PDB file of C-alpha atoms in Angstrom:
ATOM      1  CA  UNK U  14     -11.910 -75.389-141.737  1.00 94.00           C
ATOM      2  CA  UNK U  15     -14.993 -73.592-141.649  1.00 98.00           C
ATOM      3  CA  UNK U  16     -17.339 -72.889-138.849  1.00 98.00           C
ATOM      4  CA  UNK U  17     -20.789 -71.917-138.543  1.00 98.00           C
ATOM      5  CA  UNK U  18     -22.620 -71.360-135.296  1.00 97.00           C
ATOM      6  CA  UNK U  19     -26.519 -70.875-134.515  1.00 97.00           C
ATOM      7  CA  UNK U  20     -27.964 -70.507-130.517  1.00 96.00           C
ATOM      8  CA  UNK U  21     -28.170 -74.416-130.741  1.00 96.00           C
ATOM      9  CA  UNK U  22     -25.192 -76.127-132.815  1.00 98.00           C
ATOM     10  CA  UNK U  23     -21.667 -75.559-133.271  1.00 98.00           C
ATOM     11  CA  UNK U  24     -20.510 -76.922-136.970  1.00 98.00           C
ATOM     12  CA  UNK U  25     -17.022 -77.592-138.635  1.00 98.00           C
ATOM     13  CA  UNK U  26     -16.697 -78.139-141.964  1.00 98.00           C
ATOM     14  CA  UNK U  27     -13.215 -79.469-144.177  1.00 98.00           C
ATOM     15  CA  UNK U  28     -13.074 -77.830-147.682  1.00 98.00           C
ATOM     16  CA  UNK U  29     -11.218 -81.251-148.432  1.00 98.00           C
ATOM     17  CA  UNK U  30     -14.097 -83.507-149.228  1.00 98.00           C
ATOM     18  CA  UNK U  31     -16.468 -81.279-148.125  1.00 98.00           C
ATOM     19  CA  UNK U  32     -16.885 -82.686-145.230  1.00 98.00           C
ATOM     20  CA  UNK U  33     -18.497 -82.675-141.757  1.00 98.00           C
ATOM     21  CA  UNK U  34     -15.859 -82.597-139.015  1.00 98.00           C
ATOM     22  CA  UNK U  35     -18.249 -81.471-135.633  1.00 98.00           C
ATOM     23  CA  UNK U  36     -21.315 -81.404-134.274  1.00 98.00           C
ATOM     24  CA  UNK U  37     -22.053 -80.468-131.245  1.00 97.00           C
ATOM     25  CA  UNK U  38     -24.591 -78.776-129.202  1.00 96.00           C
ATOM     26  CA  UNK U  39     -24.458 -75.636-127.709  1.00 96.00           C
ATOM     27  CA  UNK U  40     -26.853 -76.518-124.413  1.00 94.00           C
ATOM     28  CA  UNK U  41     -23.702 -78.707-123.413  1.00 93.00           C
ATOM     29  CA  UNK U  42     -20.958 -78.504-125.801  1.00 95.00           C
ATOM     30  CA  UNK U  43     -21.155 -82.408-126.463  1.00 95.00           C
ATOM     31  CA  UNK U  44     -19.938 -83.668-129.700  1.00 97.00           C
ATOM     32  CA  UNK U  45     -21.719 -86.214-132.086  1.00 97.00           C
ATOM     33  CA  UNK U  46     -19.860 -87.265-134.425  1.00 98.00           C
ATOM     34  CA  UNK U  47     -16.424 -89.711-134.243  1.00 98.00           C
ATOM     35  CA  UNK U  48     -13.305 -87.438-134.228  1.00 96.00           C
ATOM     36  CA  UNK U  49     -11.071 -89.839-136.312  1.00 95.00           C
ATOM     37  CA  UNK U  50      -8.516 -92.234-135.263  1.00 93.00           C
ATOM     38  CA  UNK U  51      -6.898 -95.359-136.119  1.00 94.00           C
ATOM     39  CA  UNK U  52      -9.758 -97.656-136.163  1.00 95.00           C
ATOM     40  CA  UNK U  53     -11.702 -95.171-138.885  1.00 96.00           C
ATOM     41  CA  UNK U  54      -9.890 -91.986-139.981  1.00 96.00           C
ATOM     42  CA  UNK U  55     -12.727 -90.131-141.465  1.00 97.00           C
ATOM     43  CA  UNK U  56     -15.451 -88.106-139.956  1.00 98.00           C
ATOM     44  CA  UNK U  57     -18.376 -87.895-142.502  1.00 98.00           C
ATOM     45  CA  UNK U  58     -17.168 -88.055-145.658  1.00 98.00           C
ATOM     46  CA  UNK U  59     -18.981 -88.044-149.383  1.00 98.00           C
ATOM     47  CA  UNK U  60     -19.065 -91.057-151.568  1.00 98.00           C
ATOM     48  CA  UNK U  61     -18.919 -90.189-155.255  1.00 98.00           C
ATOM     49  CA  UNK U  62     -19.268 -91.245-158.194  1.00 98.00           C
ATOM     50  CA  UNK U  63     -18.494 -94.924-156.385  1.00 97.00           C
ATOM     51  CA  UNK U  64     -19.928 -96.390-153.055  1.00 98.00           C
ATOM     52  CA  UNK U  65     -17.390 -99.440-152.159  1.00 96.00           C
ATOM     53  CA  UNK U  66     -15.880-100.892-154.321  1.00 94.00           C
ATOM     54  CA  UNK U  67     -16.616-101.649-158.505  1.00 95.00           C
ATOM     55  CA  UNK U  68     -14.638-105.057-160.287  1.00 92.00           C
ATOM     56  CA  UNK U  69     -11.148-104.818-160.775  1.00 92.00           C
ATOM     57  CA  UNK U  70     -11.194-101.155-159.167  1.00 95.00           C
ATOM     58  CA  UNK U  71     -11.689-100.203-162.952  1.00 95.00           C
ATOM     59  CA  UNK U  72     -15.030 -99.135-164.630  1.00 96.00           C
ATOM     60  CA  UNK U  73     -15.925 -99.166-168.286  1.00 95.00           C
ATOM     61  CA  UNK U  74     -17.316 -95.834-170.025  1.00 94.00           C
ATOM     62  CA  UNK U  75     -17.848 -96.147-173.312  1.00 91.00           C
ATOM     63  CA  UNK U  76     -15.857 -99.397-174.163  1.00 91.00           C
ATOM     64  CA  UNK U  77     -12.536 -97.699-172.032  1.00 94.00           C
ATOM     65  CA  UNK U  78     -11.325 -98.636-168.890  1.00 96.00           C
ATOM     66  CA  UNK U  79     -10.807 -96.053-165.528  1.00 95.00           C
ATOM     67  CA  UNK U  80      -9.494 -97.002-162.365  1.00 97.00           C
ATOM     68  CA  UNK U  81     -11.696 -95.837-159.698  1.00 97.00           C
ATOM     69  CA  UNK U  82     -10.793 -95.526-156.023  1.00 96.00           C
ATOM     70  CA  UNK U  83     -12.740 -97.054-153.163  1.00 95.00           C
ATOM     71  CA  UNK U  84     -16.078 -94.451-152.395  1.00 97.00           C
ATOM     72  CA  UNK U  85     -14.854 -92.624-155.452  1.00 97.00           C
ATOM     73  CA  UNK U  86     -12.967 -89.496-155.174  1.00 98.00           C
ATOM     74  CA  UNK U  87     -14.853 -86.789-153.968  1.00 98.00           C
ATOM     75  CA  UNK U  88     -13.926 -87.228-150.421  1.00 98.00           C
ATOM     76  CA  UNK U  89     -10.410 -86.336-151.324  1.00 97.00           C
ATOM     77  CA  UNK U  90     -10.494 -83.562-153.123  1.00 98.00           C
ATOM     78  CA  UNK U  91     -10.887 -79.481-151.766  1.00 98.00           C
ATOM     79  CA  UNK U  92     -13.978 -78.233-152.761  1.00 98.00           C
ATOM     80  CA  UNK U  93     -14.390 -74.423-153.483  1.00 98.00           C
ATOM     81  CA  UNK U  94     -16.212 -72.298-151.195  1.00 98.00           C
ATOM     82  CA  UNK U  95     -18.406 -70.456-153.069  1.00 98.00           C
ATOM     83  CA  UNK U  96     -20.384 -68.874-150.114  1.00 97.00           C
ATOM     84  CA  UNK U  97     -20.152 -68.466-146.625  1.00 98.00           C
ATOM     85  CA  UNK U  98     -22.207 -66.818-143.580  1.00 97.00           C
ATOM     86  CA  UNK U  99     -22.626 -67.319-139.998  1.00 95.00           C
ATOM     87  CA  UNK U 100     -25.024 -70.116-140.323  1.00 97.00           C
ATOM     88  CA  UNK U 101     -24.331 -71.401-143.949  1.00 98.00           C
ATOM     89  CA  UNK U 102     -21.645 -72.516-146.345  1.00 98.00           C
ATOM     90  CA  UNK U 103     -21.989 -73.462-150.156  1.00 98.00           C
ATOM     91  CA  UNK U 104     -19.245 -75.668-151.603  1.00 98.00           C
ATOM     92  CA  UNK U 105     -18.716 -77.596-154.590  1.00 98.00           C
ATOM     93  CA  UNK U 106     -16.588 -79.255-156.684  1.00 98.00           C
ATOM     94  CA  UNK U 107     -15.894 -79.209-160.493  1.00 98.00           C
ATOM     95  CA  UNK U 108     -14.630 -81.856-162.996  1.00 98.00           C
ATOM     96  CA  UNK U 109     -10.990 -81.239-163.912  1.00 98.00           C
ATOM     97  CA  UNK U 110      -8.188 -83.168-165.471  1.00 97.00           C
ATOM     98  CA  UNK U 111      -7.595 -84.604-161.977  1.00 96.00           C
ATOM     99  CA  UNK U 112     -11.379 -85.965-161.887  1.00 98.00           C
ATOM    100  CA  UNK U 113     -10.987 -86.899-165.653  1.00 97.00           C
ATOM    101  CA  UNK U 114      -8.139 -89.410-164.690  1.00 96.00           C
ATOM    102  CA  UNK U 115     -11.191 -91.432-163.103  1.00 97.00           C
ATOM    103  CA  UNK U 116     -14.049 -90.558-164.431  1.00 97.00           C
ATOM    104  CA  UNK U 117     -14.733 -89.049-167.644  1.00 97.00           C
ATOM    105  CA  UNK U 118     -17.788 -87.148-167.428  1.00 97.00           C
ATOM    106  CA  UNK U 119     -18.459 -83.387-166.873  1.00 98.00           C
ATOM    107  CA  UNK U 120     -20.219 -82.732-163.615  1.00 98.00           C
ATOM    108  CA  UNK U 121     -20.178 -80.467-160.483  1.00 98.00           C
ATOM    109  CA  UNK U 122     -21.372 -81.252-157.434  1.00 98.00           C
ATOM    110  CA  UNK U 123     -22.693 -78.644-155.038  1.00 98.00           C
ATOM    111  CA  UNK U 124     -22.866 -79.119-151.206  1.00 98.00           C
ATOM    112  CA  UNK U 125     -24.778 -76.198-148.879  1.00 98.00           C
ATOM    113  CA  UNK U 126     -24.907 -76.758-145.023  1.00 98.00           C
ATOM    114  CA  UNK U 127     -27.444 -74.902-143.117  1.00 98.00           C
ATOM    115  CA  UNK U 128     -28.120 -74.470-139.498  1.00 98.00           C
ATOM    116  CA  UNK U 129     -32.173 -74.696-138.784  1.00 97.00           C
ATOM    117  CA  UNK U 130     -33.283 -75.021-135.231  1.00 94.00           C
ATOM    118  CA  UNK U 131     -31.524 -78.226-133.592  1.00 95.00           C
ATOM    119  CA  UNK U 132     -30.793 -79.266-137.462  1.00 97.00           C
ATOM    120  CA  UNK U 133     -27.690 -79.192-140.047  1.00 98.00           C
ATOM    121  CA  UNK U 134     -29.879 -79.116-143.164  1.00 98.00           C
ATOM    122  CA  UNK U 135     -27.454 -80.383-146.038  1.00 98.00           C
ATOM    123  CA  UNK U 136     -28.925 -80.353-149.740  1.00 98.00           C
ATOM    124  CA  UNK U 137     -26.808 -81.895-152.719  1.00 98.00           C
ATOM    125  CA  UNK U 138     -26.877 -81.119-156.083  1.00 98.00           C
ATOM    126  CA  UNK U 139     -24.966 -83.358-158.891  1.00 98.00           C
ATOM    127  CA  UNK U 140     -25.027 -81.822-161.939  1.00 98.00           C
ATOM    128  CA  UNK U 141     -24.293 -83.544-165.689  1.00 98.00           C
ATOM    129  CA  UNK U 142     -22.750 -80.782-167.761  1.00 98.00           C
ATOM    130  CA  UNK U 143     -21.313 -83.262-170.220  1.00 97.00           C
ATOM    131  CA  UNK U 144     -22.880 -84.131-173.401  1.00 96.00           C
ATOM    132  CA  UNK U 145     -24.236 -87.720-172.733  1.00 96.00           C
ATOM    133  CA  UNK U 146     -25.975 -89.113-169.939  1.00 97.00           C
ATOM    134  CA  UNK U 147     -23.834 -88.988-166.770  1.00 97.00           C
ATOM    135  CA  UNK U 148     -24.401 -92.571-164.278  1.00 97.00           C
ATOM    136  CA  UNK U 149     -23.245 -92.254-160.926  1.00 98.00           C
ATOM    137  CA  UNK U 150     -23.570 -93.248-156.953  1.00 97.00           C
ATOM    138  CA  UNK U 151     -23.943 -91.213-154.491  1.00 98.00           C
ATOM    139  CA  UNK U 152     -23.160 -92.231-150.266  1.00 98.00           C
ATOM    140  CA  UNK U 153     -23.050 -89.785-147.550  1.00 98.00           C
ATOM    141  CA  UNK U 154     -21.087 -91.333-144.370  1.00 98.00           C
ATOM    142  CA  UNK U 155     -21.296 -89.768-141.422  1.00 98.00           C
ATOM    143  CA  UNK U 156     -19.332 -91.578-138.237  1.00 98.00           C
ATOM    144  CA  UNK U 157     -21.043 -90.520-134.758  1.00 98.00           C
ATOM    145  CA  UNK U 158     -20.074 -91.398-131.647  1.00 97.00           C
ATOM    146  CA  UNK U 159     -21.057 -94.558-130.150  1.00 97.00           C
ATOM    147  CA  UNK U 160     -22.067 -94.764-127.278  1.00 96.00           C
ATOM    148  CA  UNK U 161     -22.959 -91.003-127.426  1.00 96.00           C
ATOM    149  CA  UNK U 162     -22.743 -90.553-123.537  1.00 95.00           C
ATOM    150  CA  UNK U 163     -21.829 -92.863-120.925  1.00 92.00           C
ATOM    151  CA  UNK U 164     -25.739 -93.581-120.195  1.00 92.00           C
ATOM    152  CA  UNK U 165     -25.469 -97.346-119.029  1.00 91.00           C
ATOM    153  CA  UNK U 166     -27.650 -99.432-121.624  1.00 90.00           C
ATOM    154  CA  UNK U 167     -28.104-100.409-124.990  1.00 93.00           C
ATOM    155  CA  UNK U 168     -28.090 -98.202-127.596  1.00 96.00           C
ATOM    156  CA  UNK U 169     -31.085 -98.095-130.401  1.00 98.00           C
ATOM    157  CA  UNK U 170     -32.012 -97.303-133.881  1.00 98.00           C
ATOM    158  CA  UNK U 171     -35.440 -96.847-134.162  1.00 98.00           C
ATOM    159  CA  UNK U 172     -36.612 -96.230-137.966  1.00 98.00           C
ATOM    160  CA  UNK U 173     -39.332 -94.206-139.324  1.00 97.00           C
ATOM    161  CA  UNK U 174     -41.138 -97.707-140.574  1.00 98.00           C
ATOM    162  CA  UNK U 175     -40.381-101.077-139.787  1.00 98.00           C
ATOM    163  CA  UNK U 176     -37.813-103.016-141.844  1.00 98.00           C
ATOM    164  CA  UNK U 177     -38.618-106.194-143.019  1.00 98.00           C
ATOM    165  CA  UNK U 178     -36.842-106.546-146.262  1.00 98.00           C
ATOM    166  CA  UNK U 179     -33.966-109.015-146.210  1.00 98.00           C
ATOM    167  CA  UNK U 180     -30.555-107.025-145.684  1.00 98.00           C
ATOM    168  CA  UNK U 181     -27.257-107.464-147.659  1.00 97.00           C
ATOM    169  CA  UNK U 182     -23.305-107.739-147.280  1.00 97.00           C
ATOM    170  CA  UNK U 183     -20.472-107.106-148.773  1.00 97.00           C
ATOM    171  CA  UNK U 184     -17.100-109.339-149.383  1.00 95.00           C
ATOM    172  CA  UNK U 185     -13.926-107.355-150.054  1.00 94.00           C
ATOM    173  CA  UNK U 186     -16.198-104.285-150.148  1.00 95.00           C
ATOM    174  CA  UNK U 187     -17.791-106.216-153.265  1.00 96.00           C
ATOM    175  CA  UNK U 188     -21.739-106.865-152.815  1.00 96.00           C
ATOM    176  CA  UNK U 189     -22.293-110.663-151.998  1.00 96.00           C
ATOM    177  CA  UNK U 190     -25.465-112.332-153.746  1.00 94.00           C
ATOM    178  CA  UNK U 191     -26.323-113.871-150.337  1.00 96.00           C
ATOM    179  CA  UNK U 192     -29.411-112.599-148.269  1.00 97.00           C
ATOM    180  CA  UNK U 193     -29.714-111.859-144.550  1.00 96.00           C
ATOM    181  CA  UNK U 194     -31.862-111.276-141.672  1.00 96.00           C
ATOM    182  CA  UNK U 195     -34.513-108.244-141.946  1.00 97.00           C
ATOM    183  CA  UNK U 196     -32.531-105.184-139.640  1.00 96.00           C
ATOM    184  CA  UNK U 197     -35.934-104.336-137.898  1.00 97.00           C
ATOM    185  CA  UNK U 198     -38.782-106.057-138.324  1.00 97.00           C
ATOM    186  CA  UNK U 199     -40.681-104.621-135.535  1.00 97.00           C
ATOM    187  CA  UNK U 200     -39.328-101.098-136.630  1.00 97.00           C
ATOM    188  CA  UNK U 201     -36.308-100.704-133.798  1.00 97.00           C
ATOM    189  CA  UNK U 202     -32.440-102.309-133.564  1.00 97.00           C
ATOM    190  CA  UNK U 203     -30.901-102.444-129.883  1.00 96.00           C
ATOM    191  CA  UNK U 204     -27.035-102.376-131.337  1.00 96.00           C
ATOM    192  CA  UNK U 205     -24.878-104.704-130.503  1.00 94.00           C
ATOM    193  CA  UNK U 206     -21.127-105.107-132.062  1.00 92.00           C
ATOM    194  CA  UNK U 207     -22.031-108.412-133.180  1.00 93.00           C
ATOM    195  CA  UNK U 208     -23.906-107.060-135.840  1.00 93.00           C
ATOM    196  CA  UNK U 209     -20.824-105.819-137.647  1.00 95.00           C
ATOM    197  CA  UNK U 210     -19.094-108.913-137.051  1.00 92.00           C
ATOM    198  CA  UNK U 211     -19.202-109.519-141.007  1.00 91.00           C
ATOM    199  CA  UNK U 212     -18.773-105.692-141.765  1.00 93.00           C
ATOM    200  CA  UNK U 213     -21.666-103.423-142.836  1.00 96.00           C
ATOM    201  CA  UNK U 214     -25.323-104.232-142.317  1.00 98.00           C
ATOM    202  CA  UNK U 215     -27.029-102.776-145.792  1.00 98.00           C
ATOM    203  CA  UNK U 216     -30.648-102.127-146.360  1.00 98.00           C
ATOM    204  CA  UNK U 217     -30.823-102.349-150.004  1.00 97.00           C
ATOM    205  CA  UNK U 218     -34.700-101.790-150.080  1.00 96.00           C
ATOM    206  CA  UNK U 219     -35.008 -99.873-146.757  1.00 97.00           C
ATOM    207  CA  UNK U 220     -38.848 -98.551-146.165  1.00 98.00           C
ATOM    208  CA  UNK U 221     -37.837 -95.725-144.002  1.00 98.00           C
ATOM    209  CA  UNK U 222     -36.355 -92.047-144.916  1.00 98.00           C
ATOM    210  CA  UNK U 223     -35.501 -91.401-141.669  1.00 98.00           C
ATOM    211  CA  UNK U 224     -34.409 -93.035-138.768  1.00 98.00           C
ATOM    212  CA  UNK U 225     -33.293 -91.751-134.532  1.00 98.00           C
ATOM    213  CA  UNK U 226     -29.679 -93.013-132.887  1.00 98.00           C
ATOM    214  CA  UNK U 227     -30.646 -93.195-129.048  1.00 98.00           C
ATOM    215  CA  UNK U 228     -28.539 -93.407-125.449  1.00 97.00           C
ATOM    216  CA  UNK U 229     -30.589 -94.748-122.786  1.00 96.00           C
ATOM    217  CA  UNK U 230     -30.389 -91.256-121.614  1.00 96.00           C
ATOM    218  CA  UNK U 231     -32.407 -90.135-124.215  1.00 96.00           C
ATOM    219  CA  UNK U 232     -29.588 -87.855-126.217  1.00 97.00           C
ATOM    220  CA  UNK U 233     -30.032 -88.520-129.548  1.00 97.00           C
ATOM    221  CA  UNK U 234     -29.306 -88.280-133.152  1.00 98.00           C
ATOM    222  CA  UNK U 235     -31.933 -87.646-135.608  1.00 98.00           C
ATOM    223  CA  UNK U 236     -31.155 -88.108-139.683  1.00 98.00           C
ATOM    224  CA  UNK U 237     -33.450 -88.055-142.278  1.00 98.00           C
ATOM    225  CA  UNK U 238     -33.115 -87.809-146.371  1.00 98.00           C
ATOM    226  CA  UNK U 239     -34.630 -87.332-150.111  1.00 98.00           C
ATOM    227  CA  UNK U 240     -33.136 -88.671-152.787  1.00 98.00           C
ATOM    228  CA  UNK U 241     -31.362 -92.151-151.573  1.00 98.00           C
ATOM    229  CA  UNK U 242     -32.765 -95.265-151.668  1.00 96.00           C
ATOM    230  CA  UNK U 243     -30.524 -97.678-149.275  1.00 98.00           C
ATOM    231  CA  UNK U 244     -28.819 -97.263-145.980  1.00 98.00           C
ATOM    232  CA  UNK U 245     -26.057 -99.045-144.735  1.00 98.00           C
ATOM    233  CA  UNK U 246     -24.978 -99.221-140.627  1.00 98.00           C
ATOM    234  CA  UNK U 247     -21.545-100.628-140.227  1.00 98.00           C
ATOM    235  CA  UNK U 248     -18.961 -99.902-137.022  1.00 97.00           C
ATOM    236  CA  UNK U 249     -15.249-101.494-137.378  1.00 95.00           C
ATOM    237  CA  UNK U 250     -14.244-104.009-134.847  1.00 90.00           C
ATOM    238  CA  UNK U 251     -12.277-101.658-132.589  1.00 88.00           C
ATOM    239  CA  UNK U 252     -13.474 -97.927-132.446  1.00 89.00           C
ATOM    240  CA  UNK U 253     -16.127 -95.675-131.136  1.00 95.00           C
ATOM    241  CA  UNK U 254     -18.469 -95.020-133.622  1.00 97.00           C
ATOM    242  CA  UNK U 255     -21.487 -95.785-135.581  1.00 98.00           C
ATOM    243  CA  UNK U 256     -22.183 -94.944-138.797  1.00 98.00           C
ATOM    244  CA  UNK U 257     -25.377 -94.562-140.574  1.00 98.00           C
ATOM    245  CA  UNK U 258     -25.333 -94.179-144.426  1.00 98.00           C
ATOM    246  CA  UNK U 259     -27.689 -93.005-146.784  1.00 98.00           C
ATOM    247  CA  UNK U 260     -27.193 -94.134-150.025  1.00 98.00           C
ATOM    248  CA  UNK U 261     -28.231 -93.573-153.680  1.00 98.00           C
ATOM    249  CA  UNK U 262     -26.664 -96.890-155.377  1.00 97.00           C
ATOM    250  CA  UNK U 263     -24.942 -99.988-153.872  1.00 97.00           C
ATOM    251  CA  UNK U 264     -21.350-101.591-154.148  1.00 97.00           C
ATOM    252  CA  UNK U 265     -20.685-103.311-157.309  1.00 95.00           C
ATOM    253  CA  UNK U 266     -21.673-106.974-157.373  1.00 95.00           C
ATOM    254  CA  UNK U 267     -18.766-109.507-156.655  1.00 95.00           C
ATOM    255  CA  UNK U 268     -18.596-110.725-160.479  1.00 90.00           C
ATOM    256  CA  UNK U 269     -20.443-107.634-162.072  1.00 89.00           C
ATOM    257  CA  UNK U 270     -19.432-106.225-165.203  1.00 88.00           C
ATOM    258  CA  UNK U 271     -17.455-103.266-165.295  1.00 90.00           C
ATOM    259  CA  UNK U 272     -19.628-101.701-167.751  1.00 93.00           C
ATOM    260  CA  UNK U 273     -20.953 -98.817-165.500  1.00 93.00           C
ATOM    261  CA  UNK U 274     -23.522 -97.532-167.166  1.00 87.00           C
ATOM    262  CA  UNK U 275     -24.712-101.060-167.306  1.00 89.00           C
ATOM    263  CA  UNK U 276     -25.638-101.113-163.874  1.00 91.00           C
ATOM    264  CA  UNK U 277     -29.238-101.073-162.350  1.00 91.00           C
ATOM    265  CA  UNK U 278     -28.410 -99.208-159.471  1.00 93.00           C
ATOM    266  CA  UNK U 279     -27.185 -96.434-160.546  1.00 95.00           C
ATOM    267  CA  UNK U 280     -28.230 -92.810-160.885  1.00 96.00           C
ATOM    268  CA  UNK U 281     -28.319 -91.181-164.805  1.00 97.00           C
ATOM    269  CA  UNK U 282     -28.667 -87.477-165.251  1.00 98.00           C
ATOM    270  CA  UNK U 283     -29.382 -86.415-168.612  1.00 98.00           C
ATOM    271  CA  UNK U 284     -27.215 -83.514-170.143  1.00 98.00           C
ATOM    272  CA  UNK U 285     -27.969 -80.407-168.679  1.00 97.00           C
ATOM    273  CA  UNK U 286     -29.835 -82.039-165.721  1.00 98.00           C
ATOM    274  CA  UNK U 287     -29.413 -82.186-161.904  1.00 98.00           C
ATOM    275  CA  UNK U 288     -30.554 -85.028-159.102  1.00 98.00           C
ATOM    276  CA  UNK U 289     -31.289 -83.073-156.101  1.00 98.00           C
ATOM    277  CA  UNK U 290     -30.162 -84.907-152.771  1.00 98.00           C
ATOM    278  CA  UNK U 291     -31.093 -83.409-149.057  1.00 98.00           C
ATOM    279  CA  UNK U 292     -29.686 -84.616-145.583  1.00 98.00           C
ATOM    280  CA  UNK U 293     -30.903 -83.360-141.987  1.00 98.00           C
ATOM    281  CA  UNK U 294     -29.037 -84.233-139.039  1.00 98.00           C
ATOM    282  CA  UNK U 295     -31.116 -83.172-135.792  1.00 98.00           C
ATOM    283  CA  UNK U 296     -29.618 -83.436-132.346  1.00 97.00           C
ATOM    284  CA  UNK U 297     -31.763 -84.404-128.995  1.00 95.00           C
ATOM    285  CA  UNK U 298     -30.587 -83.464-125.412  1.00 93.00           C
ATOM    286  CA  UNK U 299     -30.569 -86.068-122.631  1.00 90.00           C
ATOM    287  CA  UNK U 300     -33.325 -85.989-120.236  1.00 83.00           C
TER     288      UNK U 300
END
């Protein structure tokens, strides 16, 4: 585990997965994020080179055939830690014959948390260094706590810009053709668990980069992002915790072809080329 500290957050970060364990401010000591459990046993982890699921749980490359795990891999592997201070930590991970078992490209990934201000500033790197065109997703899935405090109320997601594109589902983790209800029309979502009733809520042409996760008491979570394209919210049926998901890609379509590099929604890095990818996570007292 790694830990960084600044005058206003305490951090922990897994080498397995890379991945964001706590968050919590110094002011009060209150934590953010979901501490696993049953209902969810993950904290924040990465999604790569997969988000969901693809067809058969096998993609095509080339005219062969690779099984690939739900979310990918990533988020169960140990990244390296390649630097370290009291505020910041670099990792990253490297293809290897493990990675090659899924996924037969040549790629690193490169992860750096920073603490600025009230913020965990977290930039991404995915680099091709394989000879042909390298197609990929890329999710980041952070679980917070929900309700954050025991402020009596409704909870809220108020986005940068209001959200009036239809929203999508997923069947079997499989994207369903189907289209539902705008998320927030008028630009804010008082959460309720009936909106997960049929699993994740996903905002396949979301308007807004950034969005703030509110108590009534006025803690909150600010997030905001380059690089992705869709978020998804989603909270299991038992459990206390939200998560909000910015993504670059979407599940596979239930029926697709399993010809990944076929697929529209996907992210291509030329040889020798990175996609740059940047996360900020800013936390908000109570009144």
């Amino acid at each position: 585990m790694i830990r960084l500290e600044s005058s206003a957050l305490r951090v922990a970060v897994a080498t397995r997965g890379a991945e964001l364990q706590s968050l919590r401010s110094v002011a009060d000591g209150h934590e953010h994020l979901w501490q696993a459990g049953p209902e969810w046993p993950r904290h924040a982890p990465w999604l790569f080179p997969a988000i969901c699921r693809v067809p058969e749980d096998r993609i095509e490359v080339a005219g062969r055939s690779w099984p690939m795990p739900g979310h990918g891999f990533a988020r169960d592997l140990d990244f390296r830690l390649d630097e370290l201070d009291a505020r910041s930590a670099v990792l990253s991970l490297h293809d290897s014959p493990r990675t090659h078992r899924y996924y037969p490209f040549r790629f690193s990934l490169s992860i750096r948390y920073e603490l600025v201000g009230t913020a965990v500033l977290v930039h991404l790197t995915a680099a091709n260094r394989d000879r042909r065109p390298m197609p990929f997703c890329l999710g980041f899935h952070p679980a917070f706590a929900w309700p954050l405090d025991t402020a009596p109320g409704p909870h809220a997601i108020a986005f940068e810009r209001p959200e009036v594109a239809p929203t999508r589902r997923v069947t079997d983790n499989l994207l369903r053709e189907e289209l539902f209800e705008p998320a927030a029309p008028n630009g804010s979502l008082a959460l309720d668990r009936a909106h997960f009733a049929d699993g994740a809520v996903i905002l396949d042409q979301a308007a807004s980069s950034g969005i703030r996760y509110e108590s009534p008491s006025g803690r909150a979570v600010e997030m905001d992002w380059t690089g992705f394209d869709a978020l998804a919210i989603w909270s299991p049926p038992d459990g206390d915790l939200l998560c909000l998901e910015p993504w670059r890609g979407l599940p596979a379509r239930i029926g697709a072809s399993s010809d990944f590099a076929s697929r529209t929604d996907l992210t291509t890095v030329a040889p020798g080329e990175a996609a740059e990818f940047t996360v900020r996570i800013r936390l908000r007292l109570a009144r």
